[in-house]
Amino acid sequence: AQTVTQSQPEMSVQEAETVTLSCTYDTSENNYYLFWYKQPPSRQMILVIRQEAYKQQNATENRFSVNFQKAAKSFSLKISDSQLGDTAMYFCALGTGNQFYFGTGTSLTVIP
Amino acid sequence: KAGVTQTPRYLIKTRGQQVTLSCSPISGHRSVSWYQQTPGQGLQFLFEYFSETQRNKGNFPGRFSGRQFSNSRSEMNVSTLELGDSALYLCASSSPGQQWETQYFGPGTRLLVL
């Protein structure tokens, strides 16, 4: 069975600081995709970053980057220079086989 | 481009009734997926439609069904509503390509079952 685990229900970070959100997953598939989605209080889910499992290079999108450790099945998200607008629920997700799996989410609060 | 739209945004139903939710994907997107979000169970995948065919399916009972039209618009139906069906239902669309391409989510339909 496929699973996605986010062990940090809540986190906080000072504005302009760096924070890392953890995610581990389990799958027996060789081909899969990993995602971080952000859901601000307004509820619209937004893609933060996407990683194909066959790519060794870690994905980056401006202030967002991932540390993809395939052997360890770990997929953490690093947010640099945190901004107030980064306050949201962050979901790690796995797309594989014929299903899509979300973790339980990490609520991130950026403190001014 | 206009984003993913979902109608209605809010619904109140009673147990035993049925409900139909609608999703219009981003223009050009042919894949539409549906998710249920609840405080207790989190986000759960319901099903995905591609070119009017159900391509993938989550672990939900048969009371949950869907369909996709030739213009890629999708509807989700829940029959014989139960209190536990109260949730935010999210729709997401993606462009053709490999499976599990980037999904773009709509604002959701909040369903309350009384």
Tab-separated table of C-alpha atoms in Angstrom:
chain	number	residue	atom	x	y	z
A	1	ALA	CA	0.000	0.000	0.000
A	2	GLN	CA	1.109	3.512	-0.737
A	3	THR	CA	1.403	5.982	2.123
A	4	VAL	CA	2.505	9.551	2.675
A	5	THR	CA	3.529	10.667	6.149
A	6	GLN	CA	3.978	14.192	7.419
A	7	SER	CA	5.133	14.014	11.015
A	8	GLN	CA	4.949	17.733	11.796
A	9	PRO	CA	1.326	18.839	12.269
A	10	GLU	CA	2.308	22.429	13.034
A	11	MET	CA	5.370	24.563	12.502
A	12	SER	CA	6.238	28.213	12.791
A	13	VAL	CA	9.062	30.329	11.403
A	14	GLN	CA	10.155	33.915	11.707
A	15	GLU	CA	9.731	36.063	8.654
A	16	ALA	CA	12.841	35.949	6.401
A	17	GLU	CA	14.082	32.749	8.030
A	18	THR	CA	14.317	29.283	6.496
A	19	VAL	CA	12.101	26.350	7.387
A	20	THR	CA	12.047	22.706	6.312
A	21	LEU	CA	8.916	20.586	6.181
A	22	SER	CA	9.347	16.821	6.315
A	23	CYS	CA	7.644	14.136	4.284
A	24	THR	CA	8.236	10.424	3.934
A	25	TYR	CA	6.432	8.099	1.610
A	26	ASP	CA	6.175	4.462	0.766
A	27	THR	CA	5.481	2.898	-2.589
A	28	SER	CA	6.457	-0.228	-4.429
A	29	GLU	CA	6.119	1.494	-7.798
A	30	ASN	CA	9.170	2.503	-9.782
A	31	ASN	CA	7.481	5.376	-11.561
A	32	TYR	CA	5.911	8.016	-9.411
A	33	TYR	CA	5.672	11.732	-8.866
A	34	LEU	CA	5.955	13.737	-5.687
A	35	PHE	CA	4.369	17.082	-4.993
A	36	TRP	CA	4.084	19.778	-2.391
A	37	TYR	CA	0.794	21.641	-2.409
A	38	LYS	CA	-0.096	24.714	-0.395
A	39	GLN	CA	-3.570	25.441	0.884
A	40	PRO	CA	-3.909	28.971	2.280
A	41	PRO	CA	-6.784	29.852	4.588
A	42	SER	CA	-8.880	30.747	1.505
A	43	ARG	CA	-8.829	27.016	0.681
A	44	GLN	CA	-7.620	27.113	-2.935
A	45	MET	CA	-4.962	24.414	-3.291
A	46	ILE	CA	-1.863	25.595	-5.142
A	47	LEU	CA	1.053	23.572	-6.477
A	48	VAL	CA	4.345	24.562	-4.860
A	49	ILE	CA	6.758	22.136	-6.458
A	50	ARG	CA	6.834	18.856	-8.372
A	51	GLN	CA	9.466	16.113	-8.575
A	52	GLU	CA	9.635	13.156	-10.933
A	53	ALA	CA	11.069	10.131	-9.161
A	54	TYR	CA	13.363	9.243	-12.040
A	55	LYS	CA	15.115	12.598	-11.817
A	56	GLN	CA	17.948	12.706	-9.332
A	57	GLN	CA	18.249	16.458	-9.391
A	58	ASN	CA	16.241	18.185	-6.689
A	59	ALA	CA	13.489	20.461	-7.970
A	60	THR	CA	13.570	24.160	-7.145
A	61	GLU	CA	11.071	26.950	-7.633
A	62	ASN	CA	12.335	30.340	-6.530
A	63	ARG	CA	12.385	30.268	-2.707
A	64	PHE	CA	11.137	26.667	-2.593
A	65	SER	CA	13.365	23.637	-2.981
A	66	VAL	CA	13.148	19.981	-2.144
A	67	ASN	CA	15.541	17.421	-0.762
A	68	PHE	CA	14.582	14.218	-2.536
A	69	GLN	CA	16.202	11.127	-1.050
A	70	LYS	CA	14.832	8.260	-3.123
A	71	ALA	CA	16.477	5.418	-1.217
A	72	ALA	CA	15.231	6.804	2.082
A	73	LYS	CA	11.838	7.655	0.548
A	74	SER	CA	12.079	11.158	1.904
A	75	PHE	CA	10.854	14.340	0.237
A	76	SER	CA	11.321	17.453	2.362
A	77	LEU	CA	10.438	21.009	1.383
A	78	LYS	CA	12.696	23.933	2.211
A	79	ILE	CA	11.274	27.431	2.189
A	80	SER	CA	13.888	30.156	2.194
A	81	ASP	CA	13.330	33.808	3.105
A	82	SER	CA	9.888	32.978	4.535
A	83	GLN	CA	7.162	35.514	3.826
A	84	LEU	CA	3.850	36.185	5.564
A	85	GLY	CA	2.057	34.887	2.485
A	86	ASP	CA	3.644	31.494	3.041
A	87	THR	CA	1.321	30.934	6.001
A	88	ALA	CA	-0.781	27.953	4.924
A	89	MET	CA	-1.324	24.244	5.223
A	90	TYR	CA	1.263	22.328	3.227
A	91	PHE	CA	0.490	18.899	1.834
A	92	CYS	CA	2.965	16.382	0.533
A	93	ALA	CA	1.483	14.161	-2.169
A	94	LEU	CA	2.372	11.060	-4.156
A	95	GLY	CA	1.031	10.183	-7.586
A	96	THR	CA	1.619	6.585	-8.522
A	97	GLY	CA	-0.131	3.691	-10.155
A	98	ASN	CA	-3.775	4.520	-10.411
A	99	GLN	CA	-4.129	6.692	-7.317
A	100	PHE	CA	-3.047	9.932	-5.769
A	101	TYR	CA	-2.174	10.148	-2.080
A	102	PHE	CA	-1.939	13.137	0.234
A	103	GLY	CA	-0.238	13.408	3.586
A	104	THR	CA	-2.096	14.813	6.569
A	105	GLY	CA	-0.535	18.228	6.150
A	106	THR	CA	1.688	20.623	8.076
A	107	SER	CA	0.252	23.926	9.207
A	108	LEU	CA	2.934	26.560	8.746
A	109	THR	CA	2.703	29.959	10.383
A	110	VAL	CA	5.106	32.727	9.431
A	111	ILE	CA	5.582	35.118	12.332
A	112	PRO	CA	6.253	38.789	11.574
B	1	LYS	CA	-6.858	31.349	-18.767
B	2	ALA	CA	-9.758	30.931	-16.398
B	3	GLY	CA	-9.093	28.595	-13.513
B	4	VAL	CA	-10.981	25.506	-12.426
B	5	THR	CA	-14.521	26.349	-11.416
B	6	GLN	CA	-16.830	24.351	-9.201
B	7	THR	CA	-20.544	24.755	-8.637
B	8	PRO	CA	-22.239	25.116	-6.334
B	9	ARG	CA	-19.853	26.436	-3.705
B	10	TYR	CA	-22.059	25.431	-0.801
B	11	LEU	CA	-24.743	22.820	-0.379
B	12	ILE	CA	-26.932	21.629	2.442
B	13	LYS	CA	-28.658	18.279	2.074
B	14	THR	CA	-30.342	15.790	4.354
B	15	ARG	CA	-29.510	12.155	4.889
B	16	GLY	CA	-30.770	9.879	2.154
B	17	GLN	CA	-30.818	12.549	-0.527
B	18	GLN	CA	-28.510	12.595	-3.508
B	19	VAL	CA	-26.321	15.411	-4.747
B	20	THR	CA	-24.533	16.342	-7.962
B	21	LEU	CA	-21.474	18.551	-8.001
B	22	SER	CA	-20.035	20.130	-11.120
B	23	CYS	CA	-16.495	20.945	-12.177
B	24	SER	CA	-15.302	22.893	-15.214
B	25	PRO	CA	-11.597	22.353	-15.910
B	26	ILE	CA	-9.107	24.802	-17.289
B	27	SER	CA	-9.536	25.157	-21.033
B	28	GLY	CA	-7.537	22.445	-22.815
B	29	HIS	CA	-7.283	20.200	-19.778
B	30	ARG	CA	-8.715	16.750	-20.363
B	31	SER	CA	-8.081	15.128	-16.996
B	32	VAL	CA	-10.342	15.854	-14.042
B	33	SER	CA	-9.852	14.388	-10.579
B	34	TRP	CA	-12.062	14.574	-7.525
B	35	TYR	CA	-11.043	14.616	-3.869
B	36	GLN	CA	-12.836	14.604	-0.550
B	37	GLN	CA	-11.380	16.675	2.276
B	38	THR	CA	-12.515	16.172	5.866
B	39	PRO	CA	-10.906	17.071	9.194
B	40	GLY	CA	-10.807	13.421	10.224
B	41	GLN	CA	-9.680	11.678	7.043
B	42	GLY	CA	-7.799	14.503	5.366
B	43	LEU	CA	-7.617	14.566	1.596
B	44	GLN	CA	-8.724	11.415	-0.155
B	45	PHE	CA	-8.720	10.652	-3.852
B	46	LEU	CA	-12.115	9.741	-5.267
B	47	PHE	CA	-11.543	9.204	-8.983
B	48	GLU	CA	-10.037	10.618	-12.140
B	49	TYR	CA	-11.609	11.010	-15.550
B	50	PHE	CA	-9.750	11.392	-18.814
B	51	SER	CA	-11.407	11.720	-22.195
B	52	GLU	CA	-14.816	10.788	-20.772
B	53	THR	CA	-13.510	7.578	-19.200
B	54	GLN	CA	-12.788	6.830	-15.578
B	55	ARG	CA	-9.062	6.165	-15.590
B	56	ASN	CA	-8.358	5.847	-11.888
B	57	LYS	CA	-10.430	5.197	-8.791
B	58	GLY	CA	-9.914	5.543	-5.066
B	59	ASN	CA	-11.399	3.461	-2.284
B	60	PHE	CA	-14.863	4.895	-1.974
B	61	PRO	CA	-18.176	3.035	-2.016
B	62	GLY	CA	-20.305	2.849	-5.124
B	63	ARG	CA	-22.530	5.650	-3.826
B	64	PHE	CA	-19.855	7.963	-5.183
B	65	SER	CA	-19.857	8.152	-8.947
B	66	GLY	CA	-18.822	10.544	-11.627
B	67	ARG	CA	-18.794	11.239	-15.283
B	68	GLN	CA	-17.070	13.446	-17.788
B	69	PHE	CA	-18.547	15.103	-20.813
B	70	SER	CA	-17.044	15.668	-24.244
B	71	ASN	CA	-16.086	19.229	-23.278
B	72	SER	CA	-14.143	17.788	-20.296
B	73	ARG	CA	-16.569	19.151	-17.740
B	74	SER	CA	-17.154	16.656	-14.986
B	75	GLU	CA	-19.870	15.886	-12.512
B	76	MET	CA	-19.703	13.938	-9.292
B	77	ASN	CA	-22.769	12.309	-7.797
B	78	VAL	CA	-23.287	11.015	-4.297
B	79	SER	CA	-26.407	8.979	-3.697
B	80	THR	CA	-28.062	8.105	-0.396
B	81	LEU	CA	-26.146	10.754	1.512
B	82	GLU	CA	-24.768	9.951	4.951
B	83	LEU	CA	-23.722	12.340	7.695
B	84	GLY	CA	-20.108	11.327	7.080
B	85	ASP	CA	-20.284	12.641	3.531
B	86	SER	CA	-20.109	16.181	4.891
B	87	ALA	CA	-16.875	17.489	3.450
B	88	LEU	CA	-15.153	19.854	1.102
B	89	TYR	CA	-15.105	18.296	-2.350
B	90	LEU	CA	-12.236	19.450	-4.510
B	91	CYS	CA	-11.892	19.081	-8.224
B	92	ALA	CA	-8.577	19.333	-10.043
B	93	SER	CA	-7.703	19.405	-13.713
B	94	SER	CA	-4.500	18.706	-15.579
B	95	SER	CA	-3.332	18.892	-19.166
B	96	PRO	CA	-2.704	15.837	-21.338
B	97	GLY	CA	0.577	14.138	-20.830
B	98	GLN	CA	1.991	11.700	-18.391
B	99	GLN	CA	-0.218	10.523	-15.622
B	100	TRP	CA	-0.170	12.686	-12.527
B	101	GLU	CA	0.834	15.817	-14.284
B	102	THR	CA	0.511	18.991	-12.252
B	103	GLN	CA	-3.041	19.357	-11.020
B	104	TYR	CA	-4.805	22.689	-10.732
B	105	PHE	CA	-7.456	22.782	-8.063
B	106	GLY	CA	-10.787	24.524	-7.905
B	107	PRO	CA	-12.122	26.335	-4.823
B	108	GLY	CA	-14.203	23.341	-3.786
B	109	THR	CA	-17.818	22.636	-2.950
B	110	ARG	CA	-18.626	22.474	0.736
B	111	LEU	CA	-21.332	19.891	1.376
B	112	LEU	CA	-23.160	19.690	4.679
B	113	VAL	CA	-25.368	16.690	5.297
B	114	LEU	CA	-27.921	17.068	8.077
